[in-house]
Coordinates of C-alpha atoms in Angstrom, one line a residue:
M137 CA -28.4 34.6 63.6
E138 CA -30.7 33.9 66.5
S139 CA -34.1 32.7 65.5
S140 CA -37.6 32.0 66.7
K141 CA -38.2 29.1 69.1
G142 CA -41.5 27.2 69.1
D143 CA -44.4 29.7 69.4
T144 CA -42.3 32.8 69.8
M145 CA -40.3 35.0 67.3
L146 CA -37.9 37.9 67.2
A147 CA -39.4 41.3 66.2
F148 CA -38.3 44.9 66.3
S149 CA -41.1 46.7 68.1
I150 CA -42.2 50.0 69.5
V151 CA -43.3 48.5 72.8
N152 CA -45.4 51.3 74.4
P153 CA -47.5 54.1 72.9
G154 CA -45.4 57.3 72.8
D155 CA -42.0 55.5 72.7
K156 CA -39.5 57.2 70.4
E157 CA -37.4 54.1 69.9
G158 CA -37.9 50.4 69.3
K159 CA -36.1 47.3 70.4
V160 CA -35.7 43.7 69.4
I161 CA -37.9 41.5 71.6
S162 CA -39.4 38.0 71.7
I163 CA -43.1 38.0 71.1
P164 CA -45.7 35.3 70.2
K165 CA -45.7 34.0 66.6
P166 CA -48.9 35.2 65.0
T167 CA -51.8 32.9 64.2
P168 CA -53.5 33.5 60.8
E169 CA -57.2 34.4 60.9
P170 CA -59.6 32.8 58.4
G171 CA -58.6 34.0 54.9
F172 CA -55.1 35.0 56.1
A173 CA -51.7 33.5 55.4
L174 CA -48.8 33.0 57.8
I175 CA -45.7 34.3 56.1
K176 CA -42.1 33.6 57.0
V177 CA -40.3 37.0 56.4
L178 CA -37.1 36.6 54.6
R179 CA -36.2 40.3 54.3
A180 CA -37.7 43.6 55.4
G181 CA -36.9 47.1 54.2
V182 CA -36.5 50.3 56.3
C183 CA -38.0 53.4 54.8
N184 CA -38.5 57.0 55.8
T185 CA -42.0 56.3 57.0
D186 CA -40.6 54.0 59.6
L187 CA -38.3 56.8 60.8
E188 CA -41.2 59.2 60.9
I189 CA -43.2 56.7 63.0
L190 CA -40.4 56.5 65.5
Q191 CA -40.8 60.3 65.8
G192 CA -44.5 59.9 66.7
Y193 CA -46.2 59.9 63.3
M194 CA -49.5 57.9 63.4
G195 CA -49.0 57.2 67.1
F196 CA -48.2 53.6 66.3
H197 CA -46.9 51.0 68.6
G198 CA -46.1 47.4 67.7
V199 CA -43.9 45.7 65.2
L200 CA -42.5 48.3 62.7
G201 CA -42.1 47.9 58.9
H202 CA -44.2 47.5 55.8
E203 CA -41.7 46.4 53.1
F204 CA -41.0 42.7 52.8
V205 CA -40.5 39.5 50.9
G206 CA -41.4 36.2 52.5
I207 CA -42.6 32.6 52.0
V208 CA -46.1 31.4 52.8
E209 CA -46.0 28.7 55.5
D210 CA -49.7 28.3 56.3
V211 CA -53.1 29.5 55.1
Q212 CA -56.4 29.5 57.0
D213 CA -58.7 28.8 54.0
A214 CA -60.0 26.0 51.8
E215 CA -57.7 23.2 50.8
E216 CA -57.4 24.4 47.2
I217 CA -56.3 27.8 48.4
K218 CA -53.8 26.3 50.7
K219 CA -52.3 24.3 47.8
E220 CA -52.2 27.4 45.7
W221 CA -50.3 29.5 48.2
I222 CA -48.2 27.5 50.6
G223 CA -44.6 27.6 49.6
K224 CA -45.0 30.6 47.4
R225 CA -42.6 33.5 47.7
V226 CA -44.6 36.7 48.1
C227 CA -44.8 40.5 48.7
G228 CA -48.0 42.1 49.9
D229 CA -50.3 45.1 49.8
I230 CA -50.0 46.8 53.1
N231 CA -53.6 48.0 53.6
V232 CA -55.9 45.4 55.2
G233 CA -59.6 46.3 54.7
C234 CA -62.5 45.1 56.8
A235 CA -64.0 43.3 53.7
T236 CA -67.6 44.2 54.8
C237 CA -68.0 48.0 54.2
S238 CA -69.3 49.6 51.1
V239 CA -65.7 50.6 50.0
C240 CA -64.3 47.1 50.3
Q241 CA -67.3 45.6 48.5
N242 CA -67.4 48.4 46.0
T243 CA -71.2 48.7 46.3
E244 CA -71.1 52.3 45.2
L245 CA -68.9 51.5 42.2
L246 CA -66.2 53.9 43.5
D247 CA -63.4 51.8 42.0
Q248 CA -64.7 52.7 38.5
C249 CA -64.2 56.4 39.1
C250 CA -61.5 56.4 41.8
S251 CA -58.6 54.1 40.9
Q252 CA -58.3 51.3 43.4
M253 CA -60.4 53.0 46.0
S254 CA -61.1 49.6 47.7
R255 CA -57.5 48.6 47.8
N256 CA -56.3 51.7 49.7
H257 CA -59.2 53.4 51.4
C258 CA -61.3 51.2 53.6
P259 CA -62.3 53.5 56.5
N260 CA -61.8 50.6 58.9
R261 CA -58.5 49.4 57.6
S262 CA -55.4 48.5 59.4
V263 CA -52.0 49.1 57.8
L264 CA -49.0 46.9 58.0
G265 CA -46.5 48.3 60.6
I266 CA -48.3 51.7 60.5
L267 CA -51.8 51.5 61.9
N268 CA -53.2 48.8 64.2
R269 CA -51.3 45.9 62.6
N270 CA -47.9 44.4 63.4
G271 CA -45.4 44.9 60.5
T272 CA -42.6 43.3 58.7
M273 CA -39.5 43.6 60.9
A274 CA -40.1 40.2 62.5
E275 CA -39.6 36.6 61.6
Y276 CA -43.3 36.1 60.8
L277 CA -46.4 38.2 59.8
T278 CA -49.9 37.5 58.7
L279 CA -51.8 39.1 55.8
P280 CA -55.0 38.3 53.9
V281 CA -54.4 35.9 51.0
S282 CA -56.1 38.6 48.8
N283 CA -53.2 41.0 49.6
L284 CA -50.5 38.7 48.3
H285 CA -48.5 38.8 45.1
V286 CA -46.2 36.0 43.9
V287 CA -42.6 37.1 43.3
P288 CA -41.2 35.9 39.9
D289 CA -38.5 33.3 40.2
D290 CA -35.9 35.5 38.6
V291 CA -36.3 38.3 41.1
P292 CA -33.9 37.9 44.0
D293 CA -35.0 38.5 47.6
E294 CA -33.0 41.7 48.0
V295 CA -34.7 43.1 44.9
A296 CA -38.2 41.9 45.7
V297 CA -38.2 44.0 48.9
F298 CA -38.3 47.0 46.7
A299 CA -41.8 46.1 45.4
E300 CA -43.7 48.1 47.9
P301 CA -41.7 51.4 47.6
L302 CA -41.6 51.0 43.8
A303 CA -45.3 50.4 43.7
A304 CA -45.8 53.7 45.5
A305 CA -44.0 55.3 42.6
C306 CA -46.1 53.3 40.1
R307 CA -49.2 54.8 41.8
I308 CA -48.7 58.1 39.9
P309 CA -49.3 56.6 36.4
E310 CA -52.0 54.4 37.9
Q311 CA -53.8 57.5 39.0
G312 CA -53.4 59.0 35.5
L313 CA -51.7 62.1 36.8
V314 CA -49.4 62.7 33.9
C315 CA -50.6 63.3 30.3
Y316 CA -48.5 61.6 27.6
D317 CA -50.4 63.0 24.6
K318 CA -47.8 63.4 21.9
K319 CA -49.3 66.7 20.8
R320 CA -48.9 68.3 24.2
P321 CA -47.4 66.0 26.8
D322 CA -47.0 67.2 30.4
K323 CA -43.7 68.7 31.6
V324 CA -42.8 66.9 34.8
A325 CA -40.6 67.8 37.7
I326 CA -39.7 65.6 40.6
L327 CA -38.5 67.3 43.8
G328 CA -36.4 65.4 46.3
D329 CA -33.7 62.8 45.8
G330 CA -34.4 60.6 48.8
K331 CA -35.3 56.9 48.4
L332 CA -38.9 57.5 47.3
G333 CA -37.9 60.3 45.0
L334 CA -35.4 58.1 43.2
M335 CA -38.0 55.4 42.8
I336 CA -40.4 58.0 41.2
A337 CA -37.6 59.0 38.9
E338 CA -37.1 55.4 37.8
V339 CA -40.8 55.0 37.1
L340 CA -41.6 58.3 35.4
G341 CA -38.4 58.3 33.4
R342 CA -39.3 54.9 32.0
E343 CA -42.9 56.0 31.3
H344 CA -41.5 58.9 29.3
V345 CA -39.3 56.5 27.3
R346 CA -42.1 54.0 26.9
H347 CA -44.3 56.6 25.3
E348 CA -41.5 57.5 22.8
L349 CA -41.7 61.2 23.6
E350 CA -39.2 63.6 22.0
T351 CA -40.1 66.4 24.4
Q352 CA -38.2 67.4 27.6
K353 CA -37.5 64.5 29.9
P354 CA -38.9 64.6 33.5
V355 CA -36.6 66.8 35.5
M356 CA -35.3 65.4 38.8
F357 CA -34.2 68.1 41.3
G358 CA -32.0 67.0 44.2
K359 CA -29.2 68.0 46.5
H360 CA -26.9 65.1 46.3
P361 CA -24.9 64.4 43.1
H362 CA -24.1 60.8 44.1
K363 CA -27.8 60.1 44.4
L364 CA -28.8 61.8 41.2
D365 CA -26.1 59.7 39.4
L366 CA -28.1 56.6 40.3
V367 CA -31.0 57.6 38.0
Q368 CA -29.1 59.0 35.0
D369 CA -30.1 56.1 32.9
S370 CA -33.7 56.0 33.9
G371 CA -35.0 58.6 31.4
V372 CA -34.9 61.7 33.6
E373 CA -32.8 64.8 33.4
C374 CA -31.0 65.5 36.7
K375 CA -30.4 69.0 38.2
Q376 CA -29.2 70.4 41.5
V377 CA -32.2 71.9 43.4
S378 CA -30.2 75.1 43.7
E379 CA -30.7 75.7 40.0
C380 CA -34.4 76.2 40.5
Q381 CA -34.1 78.4 43.7
D382 CA -33.7 82.2 43.8
E383 CA -33.9 83.8 47.3
K384 CA -34.5 87.2 45.6
A385 CA -37.6 86.0 43.8
F386 CA -40.9 86.6 45.6
N387 CA -41.7 82.9 45.6
G388 CA -38.1 81.7 46.0
V389 CA -38.1 80.1 42.6
A390 CA -35.7 81.0 39.7
A391 CA -37.4 82.6 36.8
E392 CA -36.4 79.9 34.2
H393 CA -38.2 77.3 36.3
A394 CA -41.1 79.2 38.0
G395 CA -44.4 78.0 36.8
K396 CA -42.9 75.9 34.0
Y397 CA -44.1 72.4 34.9
D398 CA -47.5 70.9 34.4
V399 CA -47.0 68.2 37.0
V400 CA -44.7 68.6 40.0
V401 CA -44.1 65.6 42.3
D402 CA -43.0 66.6 45.8
A403 CA -41.1 63.7 47.5
T404 CA -39.0 65.9 49.9
G405 CA -40.9 65.1 53.0
S406 CA -40.5 68.7 54.2
P407 CA -42.8 71.8 54.4
A408 CA -40.1 73.9 52.6
G409 CA -40.1 71.4 49.7
L410 CA -43.9 71.7 49.3
T411 CA -43.6 75.5 49.0
L412 CA -40.9 75.1 46.3
A413 CA -43.0 72.5 44.5
A414 CA -45.9 75.0 44.3
G415 CA -43.6 77.6 42.8
L416 CA -42.4 75.2 40.1
C417 CA -46.0 74.3 39.1
R418 CA -47.8 76.3 36.5
P419 CA -51.2 77.9 37.3
M420 CA -53.9 75.2 37.2
G421 CA -51.2 72.5 37.1
T422 CA -51.0 69.4 39.3
L423 CA -49.0 69.1 42.5
V424 CA -48.5 65.5 43.6
L425 CA -47.8 64.9 47.3
K426 CA -45.9 61.6 47.7
S427 CA -44.3 61.8 51.2
T428 CA -45.5 62.2 54.7
C429 CA -43.8 64.6 57.2
A430 CA -44.1 64.4 60.9
A431 CA -42.8 67.9 61.4
G432 CA -45.3 70.8 61.6
K433 CA -44.8 74.3 60.2
E434 CA -47.0 77.3 59.5
F435 CA -48.6 76.8 56.2
N436 CA -49.3 79.5 53.6
A437 CA -52.2 78.4 51.3
A438 CA -52.2 81.5 49.2
P439 CA -50.0 80.1 46.3
F440 CA -52.3 77.1 45.9
V441 CA -55.4 79.2 45.8
I442 CA -54.1 82.0 43.6
D443 CA -52.6 79.6 41.0
E444 CA -55.6 77.3 41.3
L445 CA -53.3 74.3 41.8
R446 CA -54.7 70.8 41.8
V447 CA -53.2 69.1 44.8
V448 CA -53.3 65.3 44.8
G449 CA -52.2 62.9 47.4
S450 CA -50.6 59.7 46.1
R451 CA -50.0 56.7 48.3
C452 CA -49.9 52.9 47.9
G453 CA -49.6 51.6 44.4
P454 CA -49.8 48.4 42.3
I455 CA -47.3 45.8 43.6
D456 CA -48.0 43.6 40.5
E457 CA -46.8 46.4 38.3
A458 CA -43.7 47.0 40.5
L459 CA -42.8 43.3 40.3
K460 CA -43.1 43.5 36.5
L461 CA -40.6 46.4 36.5
L462 CA -38.3 44.5 38.8
N463 CA -38.4 41.5 36.4
L464 CA -37.7 43.4 33.1
K465 CA -35.1 41.8 30.8
E466 CA -34.8 44.9 28.5
R467 CA -33.8 48.1 30.2
P468 CA -33.7 46.4 33.6
L469 CA -34.3 48.4 36.8
R470 CA -31.3 47.5 38.9
V471 CA -32.4 48.4 42.4
E472 CA -29.5 46.6 44.1
K473 CA -27.5 49.8 43.6
Y474 CA -29.6 51.4 46.3
I475 CA -28.8 48.9 49.1
T476 CA -26.3 50.4 51.6
K477 CA -26.2 47.7 54.2
T478 CA -28.1 44.6 55.4
F479 CA -28.5 43.7 59.1
P480 CA -29.8 40.5 60.9
I481 CA -33.1 40.9 62.8
A482 CA -31.2 40.7 66.1
K483 CA -29.4 44.0 65.1
A484 CA -32.5 45.8 63.8
A485 CA -31.9 48.7 66.2
E486 CA -28.6 49.3 64.4
A487 CA -30.3 49.0 61.1
I488 CA -32.7 51.8 62.1
K489 CA -29.7 54.0 63.1
C490 CA -28.0 53.3 59.9
A491 CA -31.1 54.2 57.9
A492 CA -31.3 57.6 59.6
E493 CA -27.8 58.6 58.5
R494 CA -27.8 61.1 55.6
T495 CA -25.4 59.1 53.5
T496 CA -27.5 55.9 53.7
M497 CA -29.7 54.9 50.8
K498 CA -31.5 51.7 51.6
V499 CA -31.2 49.4 54.6
Q500 CA -32.6 45.9 54.6
I501 CA -33.1 43.5 57.6
L502 CA -32.5 39.8 57.2
C503 CA -35.3 38.3 59.2
C504 CA -35.1 34.6 58.4
E505 CA -33.0 32.3 56.3
R506 CA -34.7 30.1 53.7

């Protein structure tokens, strides 16, 4: 595998604003700012957001990618901080705040009423590989030391890359969006069996089991039997999405499922999926939006208003919790089963093409060797 030479490195980059494709190029190796770490990227993951960005989402240009595992090579900070972090294998939070605004400093105490407001919602933030910050599909990247999470020794590199997408699924319980009261726990539906939907099934299924509930398991609706088979042991009940659809019904939802769920998580990434999710949700229930979609479509707000639905966006989650799940010894979460193929950084363009194929689950890019 070709590698960086001196002060340059290989990276998969969207070179110009408006480009609909990226390419592997040689660019300068980044220099960490004060408080930042220089990280040698071992592996990067490709996700649907990356594919959406290549279709114009966020208008991003630069190095793509936000999922990674790497080793800290340098830190621009005090000597004791350097000793603590250099040589550590890490994953990282993707949002980089300005550190000076009221959100970052929590001066209005928003973190107390809005879970992890400061982690996710600095108004001046950059976002790894998504907004004004080079991403993970490169041999090196920089992140604030405060964004880093040490990977347990027992978690292999190919597993650790799943920390970021799994954390996005962990965001749902972190936000407290599902009630697990044993007298009347929420009935949950998950719509969409893509990569993120499956991670959500892994998390919410295990949450159901952890709370020792004897009620109906979360129901996972998907189109692909081979994908649904991957989460059969996670604590969810899997059904074909056609079971909840009825073209003759006024809202397109079969009577046995219409309005039957307290919480519906839409991970389809499609406007049609959002409409179906609204039909599954009971009046005054909660509809959780977990995926972005670059495609536009005429939107009918009537069902959301008539049924008084609570619509909640859910984005980046707790990587420390994801790493705990990936390190479980009892009821282990074996994410290796989702990896379709791994490519070297020099063939990152091929990795992107592979990730876009319908039969692909997860693609990883080998950026550097240890």
